[in-house]
Amino acid sequence: MPISPSEFDFVRELVRQRSAIVLEPGKEYLVESRLGTVARTEGFASLEQFLAELRNQPANGLHARVVEAMTTNETTFFRDIHPFDALRDAIIPDLLQRRAAERQLTIWCAASSSGQEPYSIAMLLREKGAQLAGWRIRILGTDLSGEMIARAREARYSQVEMNRGLPAPLLVKYFIKQGLEWQLKDDIRQMVEYREMNLAAPWPVLPAPDIVFIRNVLIYFDVATKKEILAKIRQAMRPDGYLFLGGAETTLNLDDAFHRTPLGKATAYRLIPPAK
């Protein structure tokens, strides 16, 4: 039975309130598909019955399951390769000079999903070898979904996931085949720490990042929320740091403290230095 307009509006409002994610009209099919699976898993006879239970209960674990189910967790290793090329060829060499005295780098992946993005960065840095010997490298991955955080910490991936973006030499070098899955080796896995974090809620204290990856996330928020998140990133990151957004995202008309910086085929955003 298709979801009714009132049920869809209820789900839209629940998701918006708890995550600031905006479900546009026309996404009814997505709600039916994803929440239908949750309803069956939780033992409800129908989606209608499941949503009725949600309406009648105070906020609880079921409400959180709805928000997690409606979160898009699309990710791959080295997704849209150009930002990683820029990281390797331009940004890391620049920061090696800028941070030579402190010998420390912090990178934050603000929507880390099941871990492919932060682990891609970890492998890229490990490939730098002696250049980073003696440096303290901190990679932080955060995500709204506790389920995704658990998957990221486990760092086990299917063959299909491995085939999406991961170069064969890195697969051989950094993963171990275990049955039908691939396990990331501990020395790379331990380079990344994970936390649950809702970007639309008050933020915890974060280590000031030199590089922020928050790609393909802002597209799910309304303009006010985008502005709020960019302002918080601006306050959190190092003044000479780098921000990466998704290919369809920009700071233009959202936060004029950033300027666009072309880096080969990639684009990063940097804070405009204060006037002297």
CSV table of C-alpha atoms in Angstrom, one decimal:
chain,number,residue,atom,x,y,z
A,1,MET,CA,0.0,0.0,0.0
A,2,PRO,CA,1.5,3.4,-1.0
A,3,ILE,CA,2.5,5.8,1.7
A,4,SER,CA,-0.2,8.5,2.3
A,5,PRO,CA,0.5,12.2,2.0
A,6,SER,CA,0.1,12.6,5.8
A,7,GLU,CA,2.5,9.7,6.5
A,8,PHE,CA,5.0,11.2,4.1
A,9,ASP,CA,4.8,14.6,5.7
A,10,PHE,CA,5.2,13.0,9.1
A,11,VAL,CA,8.4,11.2,8.0
A,12,ARG,CA,9.7,14.4,6.3
A,13,GLU,CA,9.2,16.4,9.5
A,14,LEU,CA,10.8,13.7,11.7
A,15,VAL,CA,13.9,13.5,9.5
A,16,ARG,CA,14.1,17.3,9.2
A,17,GLN,CA,13.9,17.8,13.0
A,18,ARG,CA,16.4,15.2,13.9
A,19,SER,CA,18.9,15.6,11.1
A,20,ALA,CA,18.0,18.8,9.1
A,21,ILE,CA,17.9,16.6,6.0
A,22,VAL,CA,15.2,17.8,3.6
A,23,LEU,CA,13.1,15.1,1.8
A,24,GLU,CA,11.7,16.8,-1.3
A,25,PRO,CA,8.3,15.9,-2.7
A,26,GLY,CA,8.6,13.0,-5.0
A,27,LYS,CA,10.7,11.0,-2.6
A,28,GLU,CA,7.8,8.9,-1.4
A,29,TYR,CA,9.1,5.8,-3.2
A,30,LEU,CA,12.4,6.2,-1.3
A,31,VAL,CA,10.5,6.3,2.0
A,32,GLU,CA,8.4,3.3,1.1
A,33,SER,CA,11.5,1.3,0.1
A,34,ARG,CA,13.8,2.1,3.0
A,35,LEU,CA,11.3,2.3,5.8
A,36,GLY,CA,9.4,-0.8,4.5
A,37,THR,CA,12.6,-2.7,5.2
A,38,VAL,CA,13.0,-1.2,8.7
A,39,ALA,CA,9.3,-2.1,9.4
A,40,ARG,CA,9.8,-5.7,8.5
A,41,THR,CA,13.0,-6.0,10.4
A,42,GLU,CA,11.3,-4.6,13.5
A,43,GLY,CA,8.4,-7.1,13.2
A,44,PHE,CA,5.6,-4.8,11.9
A,45,ALA,CA,3.1,-6.2,9.5
A,46,SER,CA,3.1,-3.1,7.3
A,47,LEU,CA,4.7,0.3,6.9
A,48,GLU,CA,1.4,1.9,7.9
A,49,GLN,CA,1.5,0.1,11.2
A,50,PHE,CA,5.1,1.0,11.8
A,51,LEU,CA,4.5,4.7,11.2
A,52,ALA,CA,1.4,4.6,13.4
A,53,GLU,CA,3.6,3.3,16.2
A,54,LEU,CA,6.1,6.0,15.7
A,55,ARG,CA,3.4,8.7,15.9
A,56,ASN,CA,2.2,7.3,19.2
A,57,GLN,CA,5.6,6.9,20.9
A,58,PRO,CA,7.9,9.5,22.3
A,59,ALA,CA,11.3,9.8,20.6
A,60,ASN,CA,13.1,6.4,20.9
A,61,GLY,CA,15.4,4.0,19.1
A,62,LEU,CA,12.8,3.5,16.3
A,63,HIS,CA,12.8,7.2,15.5
A,64,ALA,CA,16.6,7.0,15.2
A,65,ARG,CA,16.3,4.0,12.9
A,66,VAL,CA,14.1,6.0,10.6
A,67,VAL,CA,16.6,8.9,10.3
A,68,GLU,CA,19.5,6.4,9.7
A,69,ALA,CA,17.5,4.6,7.0
A,70,MET,CA,16.7,7.9,5.2
A,71,THR,CA,20.4,9.0,5.2
A,72,THR,CA,22.2,8.4,2.0
A,73,ASN,CA,25.4,6.4,2.6
A,74,GLU,CA,26.7,6.3,-1.0
A,75,THR,CA,30.5,6.1,-0.9
A,76,THR,CA,33.5,4.5,-2.6
A,77,PHE,CA,37.2,4.3,-2.3
A,78,PHE,CA,38.9,7.4,-3.9
A,79,ARG,CA,35.5,8.7,-4.9
A,80,ASP,CA,35.8,11.3,-7.7
A,81,ILE,CA,39.6,10.8,-7.8
A,82,HIS,CA,40.6,14.4,-8.4
A,83,PRO,CA,40.4,15.6,-4.7
A,84,PHE,CA,42.7,12.8,-3.8
A,85,ASP,CA,45.1,13.7,-6.6
A,86,ALA,CA,45.1,17.3,-5.2
A,87,LEU,CA,45.6,16.1,-1.7
A,88,ARG,CA,48.7,14.0,-2.8
A,89,ASP,CA,50.2,16.4,-5.3
A,90,ALA,CA,49.5,19.9,-3.9
A,91,ILE,CA,48.0,20.0,-0.4
A,92,ILE,CA,50.2,17.6,1.5
A,93,PRO,CA,53.4,19.1,0.1
A,94,ASP,CA,52.1,22.6,1.0
A,95,LEU,CA,51.2,21.5,4.6
A,96,LEU,CA,54.5,19.7,5.0
A,97,GLN,CA,56.1,23.0,4.7
A,98,ARG,CA,53.6,25.0,6.7
A,99,ARG,CA,53.5,22.5,9.6
A,100,ALA,CA,57.2,21.6,9.6
A,101,ALA,CA,57.7,23.0,13.1
A,102,GLU,CA,54.8,21.2,14.7
A,103,ARG,CA,54.9,18.0,12.5
A,104,GLN,CA,51.2,17.4,13.0
A,105,LEU,CA,48.3,17.1,10.6
A,106,THR,CA,44.6,16.7,11.3
A,107,ILE,CA,42.1,15.7,8.7
A,108,TRP,CA,38.3,15.5,9.3
A,109,CYS,CA,35.9,13.5,7.1
A,110,ALA,CA,32.6,14.9,8.2
A,111,ALA,CA,30.3,12.3,6.6
A,112,SER,CA,32.5,9.2,6.7
A,113,SER,CA,29.7,6.6,6.0
A,114,SER,CA,31.2,3.1,6.0
A,115,GLY,CA,34.8,4.4,6.0
A,116,GLN,CA,36.0,4.3,2.4
A,117,GLU,CA,36.9,8.0,2.3
A,118,PRO,CA,39.0,8.3,5.5
A,119,TYR,CA,40.7,5.0,4.7
A,120,SER,CA,41.5,6.2,1.2
A,121,ILE,CA,43.2,9.2,2.8
A,122,ALA,CA,45.0,7.0,5.3
A,123,MET,CA,46.4,4.8,2.5
A,124,LEU,CA,47.4,7.9,0.4
A,125,LEU,CA,49.3,9.3,3.4
A,126,ARG,CA,50.9,5.9,4.1
A,127,GLU,CA,52.1,5.9,0.6
A,128,LYS,CA,54.0,9.1,1.3
A,129,GLY,CA,56.4,6.9,3.4
A,130,ALA,CA,59.5,8.7,4.8
A,131,GLN,CA,58.1,12.2,4.1
A,132,LEU,CA,55.7,11.8,7.0
A,133,ALA,CA,58.0,9.8,9.3
A,134,GLY,CA,57.9,11.3,12.8
A,135,TRP,CA,54.7,13.2,12.0
A,136,ARG,CA,51.5,12.8,14.1
A,137,ILE,CA,48.7,12.2,11.7
A,138,ARG,CA,45.1,12.4,13.0
A,139,ILE,CA,42.2,11.3,10.8
A,140,LEU,CA,38.8,11.8,12.3
A,141,GLY,CA,35.7,10.3,10.6
A,142,THR,CA,32.2,11.3,11.8
A,143,ASP,CA,28.8,10.3,10.7
A,144,LEU,CA,25.1,10.6,11.8
A,145,SER,CA,24.6,6.8,11.5
A,146,GLY,CA,25.8,4.6,14.4
A,147,GLU,CA,25.4,1.6,12.0
A,148,MET,CA,27.8,3.2,9.5
A,149,ILE,CA,30.3,4.1,12.2
A,150,ALA,CA,30.3,0.5,13.4
A,151,ARG,CA,30.9,-0.7,9.8
A,152,ALA,CA,33.7,1.8,9.3
A,153,ARG,CA,35.4,0.7,12.5
A,154,GLU,CA,35.2,-3.0,11.4
A,155,ALA,CA,36.7,-2.1,8.0
A,156,ARG,CA,35.4,-5.2,6.2
A,157,TYR,CA,34.3,-4.8,2.6
A,158,SER,CA,32.6,-6.9,-0.1
A,159,GLN,CA,34.2,-7.6,-3.4
A,160,VAL,CA,31.8,-5.2,-5.0
A,161,GLU,CA,32.9,-2.4,-2.7
A,162,MET,CA,36.5,-3.2,-3.3
A,163,ASN,CA,36.0,-3.0,-7.1
A,164,ARG,CA,34.7,0.6,-6.8
A,165,GLY,CA,37.6,2.9,-7.0
A,166,LEU,CA,40.3,1.0,-5.1
A,167,PRO,CA,43.5,0.6,-7.2
A,168,ALA,CA,44.7,-3.1,-7.4
A,169,PRO,CA,48.1,-2.4,-5.9
A,170,LEU,CA,46.5,-0.8,-2.8
A,171,LEU,CA,44.2,-3.8,-2.4
A,172,VAL,CA,47.1,-6.2,-2.4
A,173,LYS,CA,49.2,-4.0,-0.1
A,174,TYR,CA,46.6,-3.0,2.6
A,175,PHE,CA,43.9,-5.7,2.6
A,176,ILE,CA,43.6,-9.4,3.6
A,177,LYS,CA,41.0,-11.7,2.0
A,178,GLN,CA,38.8,-13.3,4.5
A,179,GLY,CA,36.1,-15.6,3.0
A,180,LEU,CA,34.0,-13.4,0.7
A,181,GLU,CA,35.2,-10.2,2.2
A,182,TRP,CA,38.3,-8.1,2.5
A,183,GLN,CA,39.7,-6.9,5.8
A,184,LEU,CA,41.7,-3.7,6.0
A,185,LYS,CA,45.0,-4.3,7.8
A,186,ASP,CA,45.2,-3.0,11.4
A,187,ASP,CA,48.0,-0.5,10.8
A,188,ILE,CA,45.8,1.5,8.3
A,189,ARG,CA,42.6,1.0,10.3
A,190,GLN,CA,44.2,2.4,13.4
A,191,MET,CA,45.1,5.6,11.6
A,192,VAL,CA,41.4,6.6,11.7
A,193,GLU,CA,39.2,7.3,14.7
A,194,TYR,CA,35.4,7.5,14.4
A,195,ARG,CA,32.7,9.3,16.3
A,196,GLU,CA,28.9,9.6,15.8
A,197,MET,CA,28.1,13.2,15.0
A,198,ASN,CA,25.0,15.0,13.8
A,199,LEU,CA,26.0,18.0,11.7
A,200,ALA,CA,22.7,19.7,12.4
A,201,ALA,CA,23.0,19.4,16.2
A,202,PRO,CA,25.3,21.2,18.5
A,203,TRP,CA,28.9,20.2,17.7
A,204,PRO,CA,31.3,18.7,20.2
A,205,VAL,CA,34.8,20.2,20.6
A,206,LEU,CA,36.8,19.0,17.5
A,207,PRO,CA,40.5,19.0,17.0
A,208,ALA,CA,41.2,21.9,14.6
A,209,PRO,CA,41.5,20.3,11.2
A,210,ASP,CA,44.0,21.3,8.5
A,211,ILE,CA,41.8,19.6,5.9
A,212,VAL,CA,38.0,19.1,5.9
A,213,PHE,CA,36.2,16.6,3.6
A,214,ILE,CA,32.5,17.2,3.7
A,215,ARG,CA,31.5,16.1,0.2
A,216,ASN,CA,28.0,15.4,-1.2
A,217,VAL,CA,26.4,16.3,2.2
A,218,LEU,CA,25.3,20.0,1.9
A,219,ILE,CA,23.0,19.1,-1.0
A,220,TYR,CA,20.6,17.4,1.5
A,221,PHE,CA,20.2,20.6,3.7
A,222,ASP,CA,18.2,23.8,3.2
A,223,VAL,CA,20.0,27.1,2.7
A,224,ALA,CA,19.9,28.1,6.4
A,225,THR,CA,21.4,24.8,7.5
A,226,LYS,CA,24.1,25.0,4.8
A,227,LYS,CA,25.1,28.4,6.0
A,228,GLU,CA,25.2,27.3,9.6
A,229,ILE,CA,27.4,24.3,8.9
A,230,LEU,CA,29.8,26.3,6.8
A,231,ALA,CA,30.1,28.9,9.5
A,232,LYS,CA,30.9,26.1,12.1
A,233,ILE,CA,33.5,24.6,9.7
A,234,ARG,CA,35.1,28.1,9.3
A,235,GLN,CA,35.3,28.5,13.1
A,236,ALA,CA,36.7,24.9,13.6
A,237,MET,CA,39.4,24.6,10.8
A,238,ARG,CA,42.9,26.1,10.8
A,239,PRO,CA,43.0,29.5,9.1
A,240,ASP,CA,45.2,28.3,6.3
A,241,GLY,CA,43.4,24.9,5.9
A,242,TYR,CA,41.6,23.3,3.0
A,243,LEU,CA,37.9,22.5,2.6
A,244,PHE,CA,36.6,19.9,0.0
A,245,LEU,CA,32.9,19.9,-1.0
A,246,GLY,CA,31.1,17.7,-3.5
A,247,GLY,CA,31.2,18.5,-7.2
A,248,ALA,CA,27.7,20.0,-7.1
A,249,GLU,CA,28.3,22.0,-4.0
A,250,THR,CA,29.8,25.4,-3.4
A,251,THR,CA,30.3,28.1,-0.7
A,252,LEU,CA,29.1,30.8,-3.2
A,253,ASN,CA,26.2,32.8,-1.8
A,254,LEU,CA,26.4,30.8,1.4
A,255,ASP,CA,29.6,31.9,3.1
A,256,ASP,CA,31.7,34.8,1.6
A,257,ALA,CA,34.6,34.0,4.0
A,258,PHE,CA,35.8,31.2,1.6
A,259,HIS,CA,37.3,31.6,-1.8
A,260,ARG,CA,37.5,28.9,-4.5
A,261,THR,CA,40.9,27.4,-5.1
A,262,PRO,CA,41.5,25.3,-8.3
A,263,LEU,CA,43.9,22.5,-7.8
A,264,GLY,CA,44.4,20.7,-11.0
A,265,LYS,CA,41.0,19.1,-11.8
A,266,ALA,CA,39.8,19.5,-8.2
A,267,THR,CA,38.5,22.5,-6.3
A,268,ALA,CA,39.1,23.3,-2.7
A,269,TYR,CA,37.9,26.2,-0.6
A,270,ARG,CA,40.1,28.3,1.6
A,271,LEU,CA,39.5,31.1,4.1
A,272,ILE,CA,40.1,34.6,2.8
A,273,PRO,CA,42.9,36.1,4.9
A,274,PRO,CA,41.8,39.0,7.0
A,275,ALA,CA,42.7,42.4,5.6
A,276,LYS,CA,45.9,43.9,7.1
